[in-house]
PDB file of C-alpha atoms in Angstrom:
ATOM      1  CA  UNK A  24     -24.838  -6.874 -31.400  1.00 42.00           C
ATOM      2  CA  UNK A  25     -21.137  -5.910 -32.702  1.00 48.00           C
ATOM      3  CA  UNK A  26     -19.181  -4.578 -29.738  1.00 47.00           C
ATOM      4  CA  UNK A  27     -17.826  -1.077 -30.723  1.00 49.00           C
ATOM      5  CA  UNK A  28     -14.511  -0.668 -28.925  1.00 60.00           C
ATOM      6  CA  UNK A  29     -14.642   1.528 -25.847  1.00 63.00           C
ATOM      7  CA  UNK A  30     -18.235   0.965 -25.820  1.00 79.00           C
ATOM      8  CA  UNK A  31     -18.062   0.575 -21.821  1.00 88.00           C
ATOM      9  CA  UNK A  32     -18.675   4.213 -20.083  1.00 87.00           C
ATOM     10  CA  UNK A  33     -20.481   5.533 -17.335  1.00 90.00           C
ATOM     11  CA  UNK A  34     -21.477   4.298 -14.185  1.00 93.00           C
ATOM     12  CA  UNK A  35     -24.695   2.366 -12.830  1.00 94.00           C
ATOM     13  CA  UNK A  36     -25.117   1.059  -8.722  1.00 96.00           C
ATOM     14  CA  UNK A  37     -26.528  -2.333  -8.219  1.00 96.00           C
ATOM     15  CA  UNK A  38     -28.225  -4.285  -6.091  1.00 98.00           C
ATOM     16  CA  UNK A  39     -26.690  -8.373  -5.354  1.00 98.00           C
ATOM     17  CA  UNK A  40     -29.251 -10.856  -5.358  1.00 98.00           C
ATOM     18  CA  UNK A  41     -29.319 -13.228  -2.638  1.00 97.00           C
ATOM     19  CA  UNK A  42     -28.201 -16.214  -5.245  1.00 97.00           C
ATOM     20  CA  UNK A  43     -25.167 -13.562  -5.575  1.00 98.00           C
ATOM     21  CA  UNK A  44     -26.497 -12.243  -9.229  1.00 98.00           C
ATOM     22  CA  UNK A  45     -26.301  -8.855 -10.375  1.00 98.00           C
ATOM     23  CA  UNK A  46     -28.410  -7.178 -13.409  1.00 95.00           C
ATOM     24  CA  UNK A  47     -25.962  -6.101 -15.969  1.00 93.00           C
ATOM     25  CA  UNK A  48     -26.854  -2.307 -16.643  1.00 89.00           C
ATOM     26  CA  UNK A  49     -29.752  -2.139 -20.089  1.00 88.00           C
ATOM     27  CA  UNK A  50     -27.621  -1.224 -22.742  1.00 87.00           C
ATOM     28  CA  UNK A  51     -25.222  -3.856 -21.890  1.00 87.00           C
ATOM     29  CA  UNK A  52     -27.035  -6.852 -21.298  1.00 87.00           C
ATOM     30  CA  UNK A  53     -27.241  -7.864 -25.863  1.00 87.00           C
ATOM     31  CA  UNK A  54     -23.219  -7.073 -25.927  1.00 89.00           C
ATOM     32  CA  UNK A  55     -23.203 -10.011 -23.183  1.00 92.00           C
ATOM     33  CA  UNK A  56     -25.690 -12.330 -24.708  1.00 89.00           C
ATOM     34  CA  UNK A  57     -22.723 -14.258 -26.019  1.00 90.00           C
ATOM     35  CA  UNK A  58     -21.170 -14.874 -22.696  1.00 95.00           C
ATOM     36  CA  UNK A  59     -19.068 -13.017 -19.715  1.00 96.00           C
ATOM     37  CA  UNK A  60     -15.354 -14.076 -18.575  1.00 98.00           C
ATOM     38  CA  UNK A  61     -15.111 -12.496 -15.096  1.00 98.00           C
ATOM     39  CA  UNK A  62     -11.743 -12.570 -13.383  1.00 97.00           C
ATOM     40  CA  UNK A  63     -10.301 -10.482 -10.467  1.00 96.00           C
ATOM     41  CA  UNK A  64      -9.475  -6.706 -10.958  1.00 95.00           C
ATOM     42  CA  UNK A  65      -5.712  -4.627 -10.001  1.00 90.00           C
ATOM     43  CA  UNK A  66      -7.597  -2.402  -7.408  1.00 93.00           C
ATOM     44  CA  UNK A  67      -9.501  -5.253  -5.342  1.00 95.00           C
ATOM     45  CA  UNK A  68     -12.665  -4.928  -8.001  1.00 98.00           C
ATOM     46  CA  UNK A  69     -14.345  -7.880 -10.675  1.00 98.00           C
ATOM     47  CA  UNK A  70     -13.318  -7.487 -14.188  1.00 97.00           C
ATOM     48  CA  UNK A  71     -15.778  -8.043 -17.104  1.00 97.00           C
ATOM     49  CA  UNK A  72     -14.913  -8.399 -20.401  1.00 95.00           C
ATOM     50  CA  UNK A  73     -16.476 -10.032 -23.399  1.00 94.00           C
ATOM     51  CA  UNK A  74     -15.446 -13.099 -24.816  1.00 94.00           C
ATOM     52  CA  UNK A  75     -13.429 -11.399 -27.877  1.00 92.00           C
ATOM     53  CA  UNK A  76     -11.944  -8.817 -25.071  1.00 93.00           C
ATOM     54  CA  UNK A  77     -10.965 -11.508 -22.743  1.00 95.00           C
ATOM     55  CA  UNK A  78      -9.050 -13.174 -25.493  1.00 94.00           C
ATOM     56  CA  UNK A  79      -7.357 -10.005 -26.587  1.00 93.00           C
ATOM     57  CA  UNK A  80      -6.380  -9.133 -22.739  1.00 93.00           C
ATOM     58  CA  UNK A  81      -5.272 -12.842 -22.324  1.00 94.00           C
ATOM     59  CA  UNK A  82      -3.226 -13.186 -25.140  1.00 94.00           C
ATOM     60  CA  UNK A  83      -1.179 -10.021 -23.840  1.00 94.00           C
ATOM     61  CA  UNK A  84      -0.630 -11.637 -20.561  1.00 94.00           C
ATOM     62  CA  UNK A  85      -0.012 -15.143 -22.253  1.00 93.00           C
ATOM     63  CA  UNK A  86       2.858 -13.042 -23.717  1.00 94.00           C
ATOM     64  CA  UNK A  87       4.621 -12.122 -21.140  1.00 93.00           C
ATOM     65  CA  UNK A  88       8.123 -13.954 -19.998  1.00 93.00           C
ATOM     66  CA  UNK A  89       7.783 -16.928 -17.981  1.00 93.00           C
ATOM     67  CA  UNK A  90      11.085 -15.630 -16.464  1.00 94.00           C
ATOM     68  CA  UNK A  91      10.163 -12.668 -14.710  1.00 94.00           C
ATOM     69  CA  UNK A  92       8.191 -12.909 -10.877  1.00 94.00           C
ATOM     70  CA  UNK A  93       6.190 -10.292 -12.106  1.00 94.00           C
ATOM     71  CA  UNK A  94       4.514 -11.950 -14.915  1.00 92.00           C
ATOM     72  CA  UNK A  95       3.789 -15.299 -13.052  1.00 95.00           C
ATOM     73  CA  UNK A  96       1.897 -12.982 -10.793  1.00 93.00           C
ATOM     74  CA  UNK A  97       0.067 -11.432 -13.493  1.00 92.00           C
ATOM     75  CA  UNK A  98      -0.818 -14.625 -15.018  1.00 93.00           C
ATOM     76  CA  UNK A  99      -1.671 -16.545 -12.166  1.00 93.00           C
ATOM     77  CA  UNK A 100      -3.645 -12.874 -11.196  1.00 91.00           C
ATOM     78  CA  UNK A 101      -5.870 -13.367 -14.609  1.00 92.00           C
ATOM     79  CA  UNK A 102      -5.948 -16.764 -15.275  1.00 96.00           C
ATOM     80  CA  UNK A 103      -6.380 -18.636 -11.786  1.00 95.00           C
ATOM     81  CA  UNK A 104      -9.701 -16.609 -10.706  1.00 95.00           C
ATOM     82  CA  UNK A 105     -11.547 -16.132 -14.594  1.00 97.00           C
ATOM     83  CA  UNK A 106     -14.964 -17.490 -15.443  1.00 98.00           C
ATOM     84  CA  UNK A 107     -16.681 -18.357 -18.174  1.00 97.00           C
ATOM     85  CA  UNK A 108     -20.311 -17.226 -17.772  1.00 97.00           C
ATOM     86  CA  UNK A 109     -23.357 -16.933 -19.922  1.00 96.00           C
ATOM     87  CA  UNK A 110     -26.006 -14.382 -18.391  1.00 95.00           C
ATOM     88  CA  UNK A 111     -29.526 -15.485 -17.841  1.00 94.00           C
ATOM     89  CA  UNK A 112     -32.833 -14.378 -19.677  1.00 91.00           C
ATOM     90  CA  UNK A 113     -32.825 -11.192 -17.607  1.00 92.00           C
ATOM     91  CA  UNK A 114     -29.474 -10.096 -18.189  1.00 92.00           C
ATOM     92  CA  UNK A 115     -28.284 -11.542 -14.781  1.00 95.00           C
ATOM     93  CA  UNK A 116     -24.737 -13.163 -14.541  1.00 97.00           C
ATOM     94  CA  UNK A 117     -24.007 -14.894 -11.271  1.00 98.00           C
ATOM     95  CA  UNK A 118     -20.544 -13.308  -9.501  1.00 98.00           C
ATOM     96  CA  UNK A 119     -18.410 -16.293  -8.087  1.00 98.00           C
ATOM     97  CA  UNK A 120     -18.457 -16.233  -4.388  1.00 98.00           C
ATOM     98  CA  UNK A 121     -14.655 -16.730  -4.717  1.00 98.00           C
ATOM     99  CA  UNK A 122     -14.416 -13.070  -6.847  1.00 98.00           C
ATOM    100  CA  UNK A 123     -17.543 -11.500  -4.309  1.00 98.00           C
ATOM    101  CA  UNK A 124     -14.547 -12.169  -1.203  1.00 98.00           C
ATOM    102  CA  UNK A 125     -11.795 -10.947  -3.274  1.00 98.00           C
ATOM    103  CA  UNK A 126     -13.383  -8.059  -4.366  1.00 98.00           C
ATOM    104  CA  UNK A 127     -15.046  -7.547  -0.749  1.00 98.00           C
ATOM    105  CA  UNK A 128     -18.130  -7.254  -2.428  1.00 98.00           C
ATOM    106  CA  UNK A 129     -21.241  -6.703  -0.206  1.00 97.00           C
ATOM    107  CA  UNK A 130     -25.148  -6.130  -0.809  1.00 98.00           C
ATOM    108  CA  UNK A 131     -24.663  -3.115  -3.188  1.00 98.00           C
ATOM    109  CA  UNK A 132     -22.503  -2.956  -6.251  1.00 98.00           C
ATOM    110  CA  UNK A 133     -20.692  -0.431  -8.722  1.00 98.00           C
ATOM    111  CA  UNK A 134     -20.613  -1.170 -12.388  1.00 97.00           C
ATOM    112  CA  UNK A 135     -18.057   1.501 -14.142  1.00 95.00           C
ATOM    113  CA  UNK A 136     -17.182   1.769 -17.790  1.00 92.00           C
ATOM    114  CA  UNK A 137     -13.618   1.153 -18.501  1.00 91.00           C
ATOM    115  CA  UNK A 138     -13.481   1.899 -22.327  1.00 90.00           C
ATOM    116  CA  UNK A 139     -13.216  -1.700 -22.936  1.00 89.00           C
ATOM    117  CA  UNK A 140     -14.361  -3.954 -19.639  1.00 94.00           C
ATOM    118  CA  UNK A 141     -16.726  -2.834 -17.146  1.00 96.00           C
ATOM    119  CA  UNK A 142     -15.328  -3.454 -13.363  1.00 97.00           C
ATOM    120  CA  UNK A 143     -17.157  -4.383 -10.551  1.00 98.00           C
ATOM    121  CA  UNK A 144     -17.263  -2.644  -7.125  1.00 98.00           C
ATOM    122  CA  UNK A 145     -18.012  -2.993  -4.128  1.00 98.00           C
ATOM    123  CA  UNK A 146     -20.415   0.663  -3.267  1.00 98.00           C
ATOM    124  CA  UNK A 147     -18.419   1.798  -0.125  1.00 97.00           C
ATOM    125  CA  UNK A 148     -14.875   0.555  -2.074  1.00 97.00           C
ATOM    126  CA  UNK A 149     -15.961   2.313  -5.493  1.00 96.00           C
ATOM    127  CA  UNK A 150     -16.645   5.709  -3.219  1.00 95.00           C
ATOM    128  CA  UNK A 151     -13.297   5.513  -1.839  1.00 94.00           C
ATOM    129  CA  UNK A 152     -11.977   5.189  -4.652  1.00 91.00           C
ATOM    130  CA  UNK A 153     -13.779   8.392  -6.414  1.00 88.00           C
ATOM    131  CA  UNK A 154     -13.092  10.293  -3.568  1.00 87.00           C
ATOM    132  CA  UNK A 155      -9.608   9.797  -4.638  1.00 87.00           C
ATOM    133  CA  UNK A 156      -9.723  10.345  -8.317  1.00 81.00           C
ATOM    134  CA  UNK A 157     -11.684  13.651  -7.923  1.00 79.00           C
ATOM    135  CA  UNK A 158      -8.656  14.673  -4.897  1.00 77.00           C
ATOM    136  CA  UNK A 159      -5.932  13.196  -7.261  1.00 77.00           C
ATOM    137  CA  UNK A 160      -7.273  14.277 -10.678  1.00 72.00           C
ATOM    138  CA  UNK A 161      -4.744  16.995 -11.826  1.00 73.00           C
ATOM    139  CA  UNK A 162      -1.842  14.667 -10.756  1.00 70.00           C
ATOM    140  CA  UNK A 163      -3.346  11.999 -12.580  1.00 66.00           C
ATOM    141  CA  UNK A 164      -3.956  14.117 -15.763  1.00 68.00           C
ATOM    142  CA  UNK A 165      -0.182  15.379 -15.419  1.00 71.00           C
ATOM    143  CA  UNK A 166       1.305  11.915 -14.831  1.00 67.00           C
ATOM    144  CA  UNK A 167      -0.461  10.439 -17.952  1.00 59.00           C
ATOM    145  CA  UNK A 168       0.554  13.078 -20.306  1.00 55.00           C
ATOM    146  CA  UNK A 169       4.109  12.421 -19.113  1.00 55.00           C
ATOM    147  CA  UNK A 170       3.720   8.434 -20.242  1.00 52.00           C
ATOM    148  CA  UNK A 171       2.452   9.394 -24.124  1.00 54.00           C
TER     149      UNK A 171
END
């Protein structure tokens, strides 16, 4: 299947696996079938992109000066915690027990669309974080008009 761009929207809640798996949502699972590079989110969540979005996102950070403290931390960010994964005949991809403790992830999961990658959330972390985006959402609306 031929990934559309901004194909990623909505939101689906998931159950972990005891093997630490989690069922990609239906009408993702085919975009996937060529493999999944996972890596840690900015907002303590697990990143998903496809293979041709990972290497788009990772050439951006590649990009960035060596000479700044900033971009180390962005590329050490991306690049130290990513994984290559291919999902199983189920749609299942395994999440690294090293991005499950980053991203505090527990028995229940979050996937949300993000135009272009899907992040991963831990349930009680991703209703936090709503809570906040429907207390915040005028400012956030204002403050992104202000950056186009």
């Amino acid at each position: 299947m031929q990934l559309e761009p901004l194909s990623f929207f909505g939101e689906q809640d998931h159950r972990v696996d005891p093997q630490g798996r989690i069922s990609l949502p239906a009408r993702f699972k085919e975009i996937f079938r060529g493999g999944i590079v996972l890596t840690r989110g900015y907002d303590r969540c697990i990143v998903a992109y496809t293979p041709n979005q990972w290497t788009a996102f990772a050439s951006q950070v590649a990009s960035l000066s060596l000479n700044r403290a900033k971009n180390r931390r962005m590329r050490r960010m991306s690049f130290s915690a990513a994984y290559t994964l291919e999902t199983d005949r189920q749609g299942r991809v395994l999440l690294p027990v090293s991005l499950r403790q980053y991203a505090q992830i527990g028995e229940e999961v979050v996937i949300a669309g993000m135009g272009d990658f899907l992040e991963i959330w831990d349930k009680e972390a991703w209703v936090q974080e709503s809570m906040f985006l429907e207390e915040e959402a005028s400012l956030i609306a204002e403050t992104s008009e202000e950056h186009q």
